[in-house]
Short mmCIF file of C-alpha atoms and ligand atoms in Angstrom, two decimals:
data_model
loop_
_atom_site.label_atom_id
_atom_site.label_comp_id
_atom_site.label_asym_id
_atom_site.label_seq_id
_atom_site.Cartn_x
_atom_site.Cartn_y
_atom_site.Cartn_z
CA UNK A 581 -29.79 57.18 -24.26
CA UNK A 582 -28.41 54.35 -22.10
CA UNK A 583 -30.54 51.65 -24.30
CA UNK A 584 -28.06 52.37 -27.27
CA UNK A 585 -25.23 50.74 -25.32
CA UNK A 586 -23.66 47.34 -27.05
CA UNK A 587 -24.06 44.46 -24.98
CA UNK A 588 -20.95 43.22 -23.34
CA UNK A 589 -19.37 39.57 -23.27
CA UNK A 590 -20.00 38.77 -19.74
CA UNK A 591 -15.89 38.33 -18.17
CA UNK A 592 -15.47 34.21 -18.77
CA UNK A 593 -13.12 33.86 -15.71
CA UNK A 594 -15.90 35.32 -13.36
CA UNK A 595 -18.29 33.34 -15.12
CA UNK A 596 -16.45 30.39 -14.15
CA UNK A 597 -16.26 31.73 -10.42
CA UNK A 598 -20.03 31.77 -9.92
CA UNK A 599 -20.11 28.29 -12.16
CA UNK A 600 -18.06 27.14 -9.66
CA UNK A 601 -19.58 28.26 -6.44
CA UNK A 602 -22.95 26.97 -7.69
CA UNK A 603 -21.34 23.40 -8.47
CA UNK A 604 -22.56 21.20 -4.85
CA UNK A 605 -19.73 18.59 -5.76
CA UNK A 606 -17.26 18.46 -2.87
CA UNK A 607 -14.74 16.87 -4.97
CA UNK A 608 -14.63 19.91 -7.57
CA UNK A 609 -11.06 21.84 -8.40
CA UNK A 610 -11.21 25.15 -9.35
CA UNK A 611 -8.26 25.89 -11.83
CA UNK A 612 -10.09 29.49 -12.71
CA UNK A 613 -9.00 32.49 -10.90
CA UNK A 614 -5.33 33.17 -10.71
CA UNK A 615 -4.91 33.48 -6.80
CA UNK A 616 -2.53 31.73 -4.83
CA UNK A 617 -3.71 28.63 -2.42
CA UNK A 618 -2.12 26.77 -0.37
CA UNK A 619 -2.07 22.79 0.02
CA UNK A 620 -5.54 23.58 1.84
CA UNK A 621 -7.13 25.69 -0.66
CA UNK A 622 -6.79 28.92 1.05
CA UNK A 623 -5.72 32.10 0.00
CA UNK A 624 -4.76 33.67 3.21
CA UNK A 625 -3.30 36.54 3.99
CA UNK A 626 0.42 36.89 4.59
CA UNK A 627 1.67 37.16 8.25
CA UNK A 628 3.41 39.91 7.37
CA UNK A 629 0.75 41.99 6.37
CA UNK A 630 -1.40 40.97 9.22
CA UNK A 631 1.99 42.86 11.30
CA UNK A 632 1.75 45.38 9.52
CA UNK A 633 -1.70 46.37 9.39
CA UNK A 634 -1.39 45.87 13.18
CA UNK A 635 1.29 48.67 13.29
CA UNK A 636 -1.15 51.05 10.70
CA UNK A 637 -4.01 49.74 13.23
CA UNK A 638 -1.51 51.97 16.23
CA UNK A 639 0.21 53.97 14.66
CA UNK A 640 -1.80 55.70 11.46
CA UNK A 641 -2.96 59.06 12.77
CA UNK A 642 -4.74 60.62 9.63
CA UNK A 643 -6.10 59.47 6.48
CA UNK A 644 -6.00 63.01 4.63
CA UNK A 645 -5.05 62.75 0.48
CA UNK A 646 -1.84 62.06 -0.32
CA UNK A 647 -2.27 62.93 -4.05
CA UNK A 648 -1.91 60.95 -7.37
CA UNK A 649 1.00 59.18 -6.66
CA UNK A 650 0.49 57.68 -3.82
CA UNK A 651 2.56 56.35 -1.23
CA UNK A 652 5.87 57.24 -2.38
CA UNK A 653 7.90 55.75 0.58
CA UNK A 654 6.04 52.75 -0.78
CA UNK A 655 7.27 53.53 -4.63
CA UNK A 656 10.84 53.66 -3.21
CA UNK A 657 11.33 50.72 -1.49
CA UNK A 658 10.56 48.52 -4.26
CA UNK A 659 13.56 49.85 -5.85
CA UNK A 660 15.98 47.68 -4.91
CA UNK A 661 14.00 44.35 -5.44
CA UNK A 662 12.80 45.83 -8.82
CA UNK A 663 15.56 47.30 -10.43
CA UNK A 664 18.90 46.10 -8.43
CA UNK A 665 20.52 47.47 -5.61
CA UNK A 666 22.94 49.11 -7.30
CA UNK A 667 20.82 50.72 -10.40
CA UNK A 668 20.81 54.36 -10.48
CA UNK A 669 18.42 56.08 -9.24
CA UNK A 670 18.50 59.06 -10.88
CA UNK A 671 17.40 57.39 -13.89
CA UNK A 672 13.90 56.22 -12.43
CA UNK A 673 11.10 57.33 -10.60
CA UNK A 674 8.17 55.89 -9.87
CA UNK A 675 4.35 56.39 -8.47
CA UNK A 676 1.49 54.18 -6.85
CA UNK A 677 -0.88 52.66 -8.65
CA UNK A 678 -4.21 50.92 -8.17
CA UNK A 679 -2.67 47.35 -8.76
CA UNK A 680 -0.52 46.40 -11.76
CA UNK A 681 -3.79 46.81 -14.10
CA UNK A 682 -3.94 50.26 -12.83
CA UNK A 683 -0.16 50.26 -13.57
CA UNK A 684 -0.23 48.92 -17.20
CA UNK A 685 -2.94 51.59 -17.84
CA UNK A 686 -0.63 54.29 -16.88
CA UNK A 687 2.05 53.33 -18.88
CA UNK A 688 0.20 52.35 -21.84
CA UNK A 689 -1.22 56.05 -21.46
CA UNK A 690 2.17 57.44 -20.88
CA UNK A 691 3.33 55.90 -23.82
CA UNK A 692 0.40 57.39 -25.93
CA UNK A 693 1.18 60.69 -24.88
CA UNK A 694 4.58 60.14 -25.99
CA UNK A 695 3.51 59.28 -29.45
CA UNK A 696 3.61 55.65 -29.39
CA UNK A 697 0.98 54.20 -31.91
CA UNK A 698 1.43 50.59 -31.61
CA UNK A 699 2.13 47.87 -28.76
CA UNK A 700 3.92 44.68 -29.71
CA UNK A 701 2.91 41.97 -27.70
CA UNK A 702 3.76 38.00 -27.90
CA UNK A 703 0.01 35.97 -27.61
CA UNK A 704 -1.51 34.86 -25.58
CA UNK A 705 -1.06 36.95 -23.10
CA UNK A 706 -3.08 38.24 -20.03
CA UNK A 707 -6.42 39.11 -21.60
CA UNK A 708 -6.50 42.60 -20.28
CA UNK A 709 -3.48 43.58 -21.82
CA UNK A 710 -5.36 43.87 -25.00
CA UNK A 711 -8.43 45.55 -23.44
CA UNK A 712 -6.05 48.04 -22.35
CA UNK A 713 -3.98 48.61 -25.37
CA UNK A 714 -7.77 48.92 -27.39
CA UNK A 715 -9.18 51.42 -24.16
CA UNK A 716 -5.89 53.58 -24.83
CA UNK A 717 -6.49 53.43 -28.81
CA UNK A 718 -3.40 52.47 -29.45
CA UNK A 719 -3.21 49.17 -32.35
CA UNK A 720 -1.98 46.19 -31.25
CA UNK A 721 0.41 43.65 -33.17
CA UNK A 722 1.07 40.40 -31.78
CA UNK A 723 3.51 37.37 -32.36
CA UNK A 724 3.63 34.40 -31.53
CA UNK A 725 5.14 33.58 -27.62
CA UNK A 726 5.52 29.67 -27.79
CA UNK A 727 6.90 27.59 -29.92
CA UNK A 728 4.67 24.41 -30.82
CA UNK A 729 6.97 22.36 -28.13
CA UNK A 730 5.98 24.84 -25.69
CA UNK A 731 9.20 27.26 -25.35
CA UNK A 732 9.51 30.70 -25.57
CA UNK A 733 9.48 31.44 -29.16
CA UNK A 734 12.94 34.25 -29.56
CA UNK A 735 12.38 34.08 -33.48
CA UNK A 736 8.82 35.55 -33.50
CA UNK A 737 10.17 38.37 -30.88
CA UNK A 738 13.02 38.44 -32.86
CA UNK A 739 10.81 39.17 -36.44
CA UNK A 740 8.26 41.27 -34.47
CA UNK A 741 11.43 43.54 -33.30
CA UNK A 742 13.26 43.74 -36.85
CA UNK A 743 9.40 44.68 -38.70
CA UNK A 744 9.23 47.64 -35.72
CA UNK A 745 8.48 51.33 -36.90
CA UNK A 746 9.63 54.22 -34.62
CA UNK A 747 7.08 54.72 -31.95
CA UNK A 748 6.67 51.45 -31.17
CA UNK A 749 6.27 49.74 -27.67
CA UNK A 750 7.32 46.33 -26.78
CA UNK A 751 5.26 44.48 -24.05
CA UNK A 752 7.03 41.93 -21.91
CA UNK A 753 6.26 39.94 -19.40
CA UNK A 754 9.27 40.05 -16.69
CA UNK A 755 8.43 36.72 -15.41
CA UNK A 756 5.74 33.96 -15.03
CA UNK A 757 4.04 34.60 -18.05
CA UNK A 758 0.46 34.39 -17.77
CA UNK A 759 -1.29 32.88 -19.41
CA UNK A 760 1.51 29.91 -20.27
CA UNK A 761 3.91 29.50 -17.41
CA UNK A 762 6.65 29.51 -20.19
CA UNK A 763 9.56 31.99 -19.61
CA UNK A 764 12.62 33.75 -21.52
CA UNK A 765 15.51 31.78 -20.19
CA UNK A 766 18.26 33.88 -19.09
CA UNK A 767 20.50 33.25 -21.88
CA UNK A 768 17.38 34.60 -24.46
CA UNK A 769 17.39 37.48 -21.94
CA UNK A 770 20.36 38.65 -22.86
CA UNK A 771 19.66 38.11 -26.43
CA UNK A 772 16.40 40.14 -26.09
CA UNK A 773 17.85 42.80 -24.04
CA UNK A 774 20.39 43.49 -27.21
CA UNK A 775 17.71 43.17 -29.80
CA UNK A 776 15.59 45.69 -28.32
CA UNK A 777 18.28 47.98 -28.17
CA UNK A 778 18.88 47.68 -31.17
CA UNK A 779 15.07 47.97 -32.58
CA UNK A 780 14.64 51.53 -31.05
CA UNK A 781 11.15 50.41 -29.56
CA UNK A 782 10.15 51.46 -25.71
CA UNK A 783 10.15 48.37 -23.60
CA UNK A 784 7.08 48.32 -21.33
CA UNK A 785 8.18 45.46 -18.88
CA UNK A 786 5.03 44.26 -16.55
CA UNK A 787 6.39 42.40 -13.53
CA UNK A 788 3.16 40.68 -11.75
CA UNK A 789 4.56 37.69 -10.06
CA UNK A 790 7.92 38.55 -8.89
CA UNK A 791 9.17 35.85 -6.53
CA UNK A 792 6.58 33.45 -7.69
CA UNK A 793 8.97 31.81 -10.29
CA UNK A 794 12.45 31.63 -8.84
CA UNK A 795 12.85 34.11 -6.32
CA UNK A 796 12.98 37.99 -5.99
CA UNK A 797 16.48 38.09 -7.37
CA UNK A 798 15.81 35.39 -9.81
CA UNK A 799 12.57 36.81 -11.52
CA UNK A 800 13.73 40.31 -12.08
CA UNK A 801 16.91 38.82 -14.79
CA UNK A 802 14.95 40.01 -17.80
CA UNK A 803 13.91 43.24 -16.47
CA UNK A 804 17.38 44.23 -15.29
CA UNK A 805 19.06 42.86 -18.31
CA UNK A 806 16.57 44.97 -20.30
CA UNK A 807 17.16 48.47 -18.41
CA UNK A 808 20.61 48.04 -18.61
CA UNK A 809 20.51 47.82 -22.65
CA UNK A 810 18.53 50.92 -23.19
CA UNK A 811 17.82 54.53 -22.44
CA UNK A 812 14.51 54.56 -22.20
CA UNK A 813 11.65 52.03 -20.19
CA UNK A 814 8.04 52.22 -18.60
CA UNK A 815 7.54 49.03 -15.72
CA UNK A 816 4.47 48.19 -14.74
CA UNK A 817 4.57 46.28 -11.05
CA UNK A 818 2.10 44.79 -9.07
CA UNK A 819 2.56 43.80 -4.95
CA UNK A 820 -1.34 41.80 -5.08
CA UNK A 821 0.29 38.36 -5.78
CA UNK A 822 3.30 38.23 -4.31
CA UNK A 823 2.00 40.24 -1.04
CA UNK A 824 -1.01 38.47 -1.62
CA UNK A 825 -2.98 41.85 -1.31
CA UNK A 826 -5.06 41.47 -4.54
CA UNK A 827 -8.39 43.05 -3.73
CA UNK A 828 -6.08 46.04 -1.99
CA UNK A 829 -4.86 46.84 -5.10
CA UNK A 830 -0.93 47.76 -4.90
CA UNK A 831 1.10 48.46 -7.49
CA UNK A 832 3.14 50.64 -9.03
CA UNK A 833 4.40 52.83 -12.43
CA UNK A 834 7.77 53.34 -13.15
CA UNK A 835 9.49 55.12 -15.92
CA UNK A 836 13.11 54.83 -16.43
CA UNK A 837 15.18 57.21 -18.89
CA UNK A 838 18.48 59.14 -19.19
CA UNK A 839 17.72 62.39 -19.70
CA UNK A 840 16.28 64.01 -15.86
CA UNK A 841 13.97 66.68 -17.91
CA UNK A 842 12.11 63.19 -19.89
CA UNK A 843 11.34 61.19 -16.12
CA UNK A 844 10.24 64.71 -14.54
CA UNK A 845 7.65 64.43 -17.51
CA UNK A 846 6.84 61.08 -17.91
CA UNK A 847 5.69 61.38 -14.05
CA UNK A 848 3.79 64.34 -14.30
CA UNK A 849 1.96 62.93 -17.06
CA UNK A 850 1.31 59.97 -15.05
CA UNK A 851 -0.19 62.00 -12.42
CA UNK A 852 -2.37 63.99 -14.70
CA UNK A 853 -3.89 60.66 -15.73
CA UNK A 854 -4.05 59.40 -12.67
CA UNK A 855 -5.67 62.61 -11.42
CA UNK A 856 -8.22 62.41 -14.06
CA UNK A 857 -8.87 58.26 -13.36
CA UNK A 858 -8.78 57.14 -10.52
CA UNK A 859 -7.41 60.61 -8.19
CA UNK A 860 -5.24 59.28 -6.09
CA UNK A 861 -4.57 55.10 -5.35
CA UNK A 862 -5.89 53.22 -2.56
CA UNK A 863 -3.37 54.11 0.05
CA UNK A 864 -4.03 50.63 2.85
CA UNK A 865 -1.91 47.90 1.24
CA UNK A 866 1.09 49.56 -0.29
CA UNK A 867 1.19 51.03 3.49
CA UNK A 868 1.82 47.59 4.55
CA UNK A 869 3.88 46.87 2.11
CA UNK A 870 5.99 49.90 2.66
CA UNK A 871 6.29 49.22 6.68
CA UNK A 872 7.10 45.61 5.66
CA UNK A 873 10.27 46.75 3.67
CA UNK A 874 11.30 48.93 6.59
CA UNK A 875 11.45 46.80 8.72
CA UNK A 876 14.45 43.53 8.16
CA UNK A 877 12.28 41.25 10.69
CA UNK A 878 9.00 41.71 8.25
CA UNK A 879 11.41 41.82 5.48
CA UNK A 880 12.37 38.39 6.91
CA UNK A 881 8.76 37.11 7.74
CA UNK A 882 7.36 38.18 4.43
CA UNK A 883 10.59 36.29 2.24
CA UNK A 884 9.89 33.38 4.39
CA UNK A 885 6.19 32.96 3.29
CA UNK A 886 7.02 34.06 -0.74
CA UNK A 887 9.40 31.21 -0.49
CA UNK A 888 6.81 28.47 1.01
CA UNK A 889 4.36 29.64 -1.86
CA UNK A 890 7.06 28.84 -4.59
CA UNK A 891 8.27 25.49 -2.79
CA UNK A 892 4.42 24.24 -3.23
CA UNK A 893 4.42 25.06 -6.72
CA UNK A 894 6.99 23.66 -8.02
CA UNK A 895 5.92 20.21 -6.16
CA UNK A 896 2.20 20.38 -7.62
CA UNK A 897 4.59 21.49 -11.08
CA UNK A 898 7.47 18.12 -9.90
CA UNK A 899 3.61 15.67 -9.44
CA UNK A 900 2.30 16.93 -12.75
CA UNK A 901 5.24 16.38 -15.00
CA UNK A 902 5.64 13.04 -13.25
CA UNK A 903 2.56 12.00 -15.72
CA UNK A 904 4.51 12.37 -18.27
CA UNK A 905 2.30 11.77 -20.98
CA UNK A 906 -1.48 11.96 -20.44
CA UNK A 907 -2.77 10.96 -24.50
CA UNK A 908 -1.12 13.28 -26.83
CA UNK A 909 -0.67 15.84 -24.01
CA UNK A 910 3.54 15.74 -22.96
CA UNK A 911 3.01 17.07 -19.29
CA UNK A 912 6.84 17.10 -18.65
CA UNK A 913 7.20 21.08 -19.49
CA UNK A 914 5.19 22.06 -16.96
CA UNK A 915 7.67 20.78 -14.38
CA UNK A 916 9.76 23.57 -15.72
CA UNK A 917 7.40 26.24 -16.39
CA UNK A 918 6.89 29.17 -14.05
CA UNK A 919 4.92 31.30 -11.74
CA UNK A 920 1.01 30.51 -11.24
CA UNK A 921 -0.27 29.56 -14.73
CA UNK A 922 0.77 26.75 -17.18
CA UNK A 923 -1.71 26.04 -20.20
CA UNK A 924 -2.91 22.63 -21.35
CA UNK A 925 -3.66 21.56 -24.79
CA UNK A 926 -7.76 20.76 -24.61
CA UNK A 927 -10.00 21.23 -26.98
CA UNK A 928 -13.27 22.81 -25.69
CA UNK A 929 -15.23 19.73 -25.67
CA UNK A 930 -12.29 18.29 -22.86
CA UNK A 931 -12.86 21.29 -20.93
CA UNK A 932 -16.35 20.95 -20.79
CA UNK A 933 -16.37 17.11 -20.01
CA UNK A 934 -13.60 17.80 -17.35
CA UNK A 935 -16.30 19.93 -15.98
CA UNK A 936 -19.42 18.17 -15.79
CA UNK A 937 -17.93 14.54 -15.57
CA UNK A 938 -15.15 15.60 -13.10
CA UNK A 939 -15.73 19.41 -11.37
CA UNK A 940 -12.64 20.26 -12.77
CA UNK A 941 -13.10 24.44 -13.45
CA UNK A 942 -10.58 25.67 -15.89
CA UNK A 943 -10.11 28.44 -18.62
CA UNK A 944 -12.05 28.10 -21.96
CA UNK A 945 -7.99 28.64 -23.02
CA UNK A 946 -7.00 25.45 -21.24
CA UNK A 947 -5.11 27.84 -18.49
CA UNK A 948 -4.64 26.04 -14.82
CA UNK A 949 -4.15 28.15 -11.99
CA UNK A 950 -1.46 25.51 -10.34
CA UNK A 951 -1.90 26.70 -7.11
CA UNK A 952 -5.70 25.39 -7.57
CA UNK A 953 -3.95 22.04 -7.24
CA UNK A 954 -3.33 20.23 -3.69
CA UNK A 955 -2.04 17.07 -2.42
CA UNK A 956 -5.62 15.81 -1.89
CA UNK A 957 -7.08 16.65 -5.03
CA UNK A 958 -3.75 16.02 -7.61
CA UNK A 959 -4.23 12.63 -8.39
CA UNK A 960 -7.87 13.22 -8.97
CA UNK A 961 -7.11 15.76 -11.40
CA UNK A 962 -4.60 13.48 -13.17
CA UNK A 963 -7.08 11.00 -13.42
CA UNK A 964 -9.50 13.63 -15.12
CA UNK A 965 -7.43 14.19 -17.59
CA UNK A 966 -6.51 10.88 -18.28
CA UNK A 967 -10.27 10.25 -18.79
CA UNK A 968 -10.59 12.96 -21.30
CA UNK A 969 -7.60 12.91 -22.80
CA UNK A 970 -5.71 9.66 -22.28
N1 PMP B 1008 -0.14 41.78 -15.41
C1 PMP B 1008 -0.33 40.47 -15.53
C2 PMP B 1008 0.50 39.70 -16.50
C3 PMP B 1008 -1.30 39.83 -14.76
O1 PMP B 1008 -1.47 38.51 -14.90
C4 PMP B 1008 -2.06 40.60 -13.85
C5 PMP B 1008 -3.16 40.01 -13.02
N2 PMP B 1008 -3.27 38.83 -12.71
C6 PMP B 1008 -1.81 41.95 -13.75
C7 PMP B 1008 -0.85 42.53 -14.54
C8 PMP B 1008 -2.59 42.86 -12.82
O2 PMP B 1008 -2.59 42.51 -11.52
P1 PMP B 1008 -3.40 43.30 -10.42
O3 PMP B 1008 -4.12 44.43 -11.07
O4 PMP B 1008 -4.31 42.32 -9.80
O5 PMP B 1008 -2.35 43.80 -9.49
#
């Protein structure tokens, strides 16, 4: 039976990880995989967590089943960085999920249930946003995210909104976009937050990156401005970049509404899914990340180290727009851009010479992972570009 299976596309991004690996060049820069490094090309993890898995190390006394949602002292005290500490909590409710992939599922599948039949979604976007619309069965119809000059493009949103039918679910990206690095500005925030109102369709906000952009306050703008517009939302969060827990998997579903009777069902359905997908979440990180928001000195420890992770990005983001112009590439918007990603204009054939002339690893999209970017390997990378490009 198994032989009737259709091939699959083997995942490009972890094609380019073993590429990579196999590449004996010391000099080679990996732009691939989006993980945070620092100016060494680490990807440690956070001093924070390393406290608190000390604590779990003393202190956790059982590992029984907690059930499909999770750690919910965990799902609570993201609240306040999510949502505001002042939103009301009686409209949302939340539950764990196995990162924010596990997350977007969920709400893509509570959003099915609910009757939704298509997403909207502004392109390109994180590849496995589509995977998981298409898994769900649900049709996807996209529009256009940046303009040609490489801003956020309002008017597609804006066209994609006024052609929406009832039962249809808006997909935004709360900050950071990936794959482009190219953000709503506040001002279109507000702007969007009225047109979706208006258009009737179900935001689904995924917020992957908070604090990566411009700061835990900062980065949830959109989000808030959003929730505060409409009746009705479904967020999906993730804690694996900006806890730097991604192979823990944290993250986490919310629903927001205004009617009690609609969040008590949007979370049992949730938990059926969950139930029937995964059972319950992996319970290790988010148990970190819970005895990190406990505690203010964690709290502290763990701002402190977000912070140095965004200060290093935005100077590898200040060097690169200092080129200026590489050819007909205008490198000055990614000085502005946010969060982990920013995409460059090449043409296959660049990527591939930046690869084999330089052991420069990148996206067949053109997507840099800026982080992959150091103080001892920037002007290289400058230079390989200049030589393919310039
Ligand atoms: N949403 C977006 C936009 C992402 O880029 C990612 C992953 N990089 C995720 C969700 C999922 O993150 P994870 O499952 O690793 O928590």
């Amino acid at each position: 039976m198994l032989e009737t299976l259709n091939a699959q596309p083997a995942d490009a991004l972890l094609a380019l990880i073993k590429l990579h690996n196999a590449d004996p060049r010391p000099t080679k820069i990996d732009l691939g995989v989006g993980v945070y490094r620092t100016g060494d090309g680490d990807t440690p993890v956070f001093g924070a967590i390393k406290a608190a898995e000390q604590i779990l190390l003393d202190t956790q006394n059982s590992k029984a089943y907690l059930g499909p949602e999770g750690d919910m002292g965990f799902v609570h005290a993201l609240i306040p960085y999510v949502f505001g500490s002042d939103f009301d909590r009686s409209r949302v409710e939340g539950m764990q999920a196995p990162g924010g992939t596990g997350a977007v599922r969920l709400a893509v599948e509570v959003a099915a249930r609910a009757g939704a039949k298509r997403i909207l979604m502004g392109t390109p976007s994180w590849p496995n946003h589509a995977q998981i619309v298409s898994a769900v069965g649900l049709e996807l119809k996209t529009f256009k995210h940046m303009t040609a000059e490489g801003t956020a493009d309002l008017e597609a949103l804006r066209a994609a909104l006024a052609d929406a039918a009832p039962g249809d679910v808006v997909l935004l990206h709360g900050c950071c976009h990936n794959p482009t690095g190219v953000d709503y500005t506040n001002a279109q925030w507000d702007e969007i937050a009225q047109m979706v109102a208006a258009s009737g369709v179900l935001p689904l906000i995924d917020l992957a990156y908070q604090g990566l952009g411009d700061g835990m306050e900062a980065d949830a703008y959109g989000l808030r401005k959003v929730l505060a517009a409409v009746p009705e939302a479904l967020v999906a969060y993730s804690c694996d970049k900006n806890f730097g827990l991604y192979r823990d998997r944290v993250g986490a579903f919310y629903a927001v509404t205004s009617d009690a009777d609609a969040l008590a069902k949007a979370m049992a359905n949730g938990a059926t899914i969950a139930r029937a997908s995964w059972s319950m979440p992996p319970d290790h990180g988010a148990a970190a990340v819970r005895l990190i928001l406990g505690d203010s000195a964690l709290t502290a420890q763990w701002i402190n180290e977000l912070t140095a992770m965004r200060a290093r990005m935005a100077e590898v983001r200040e060097r690169l727009a200092a080129a200026q112009q590489i050819g007909p590439i205008n490198m000055a918007p990614l000085g502005s851009q946010k969060g982990l990603f920013s995409m460059l204009p090449l043409s296959g054939e660049q990527i591939m010479a930046l690869r084999e002339r330089h052991g420069v690893y990148m996206a067949g999209s053109g997507r840099v992972n800026i982080a992959g970017l150091t103080t001892g390997n920037i002007e290289a990378f400058v230079a390989a570009l200049k030589d393919v490009a310039g």
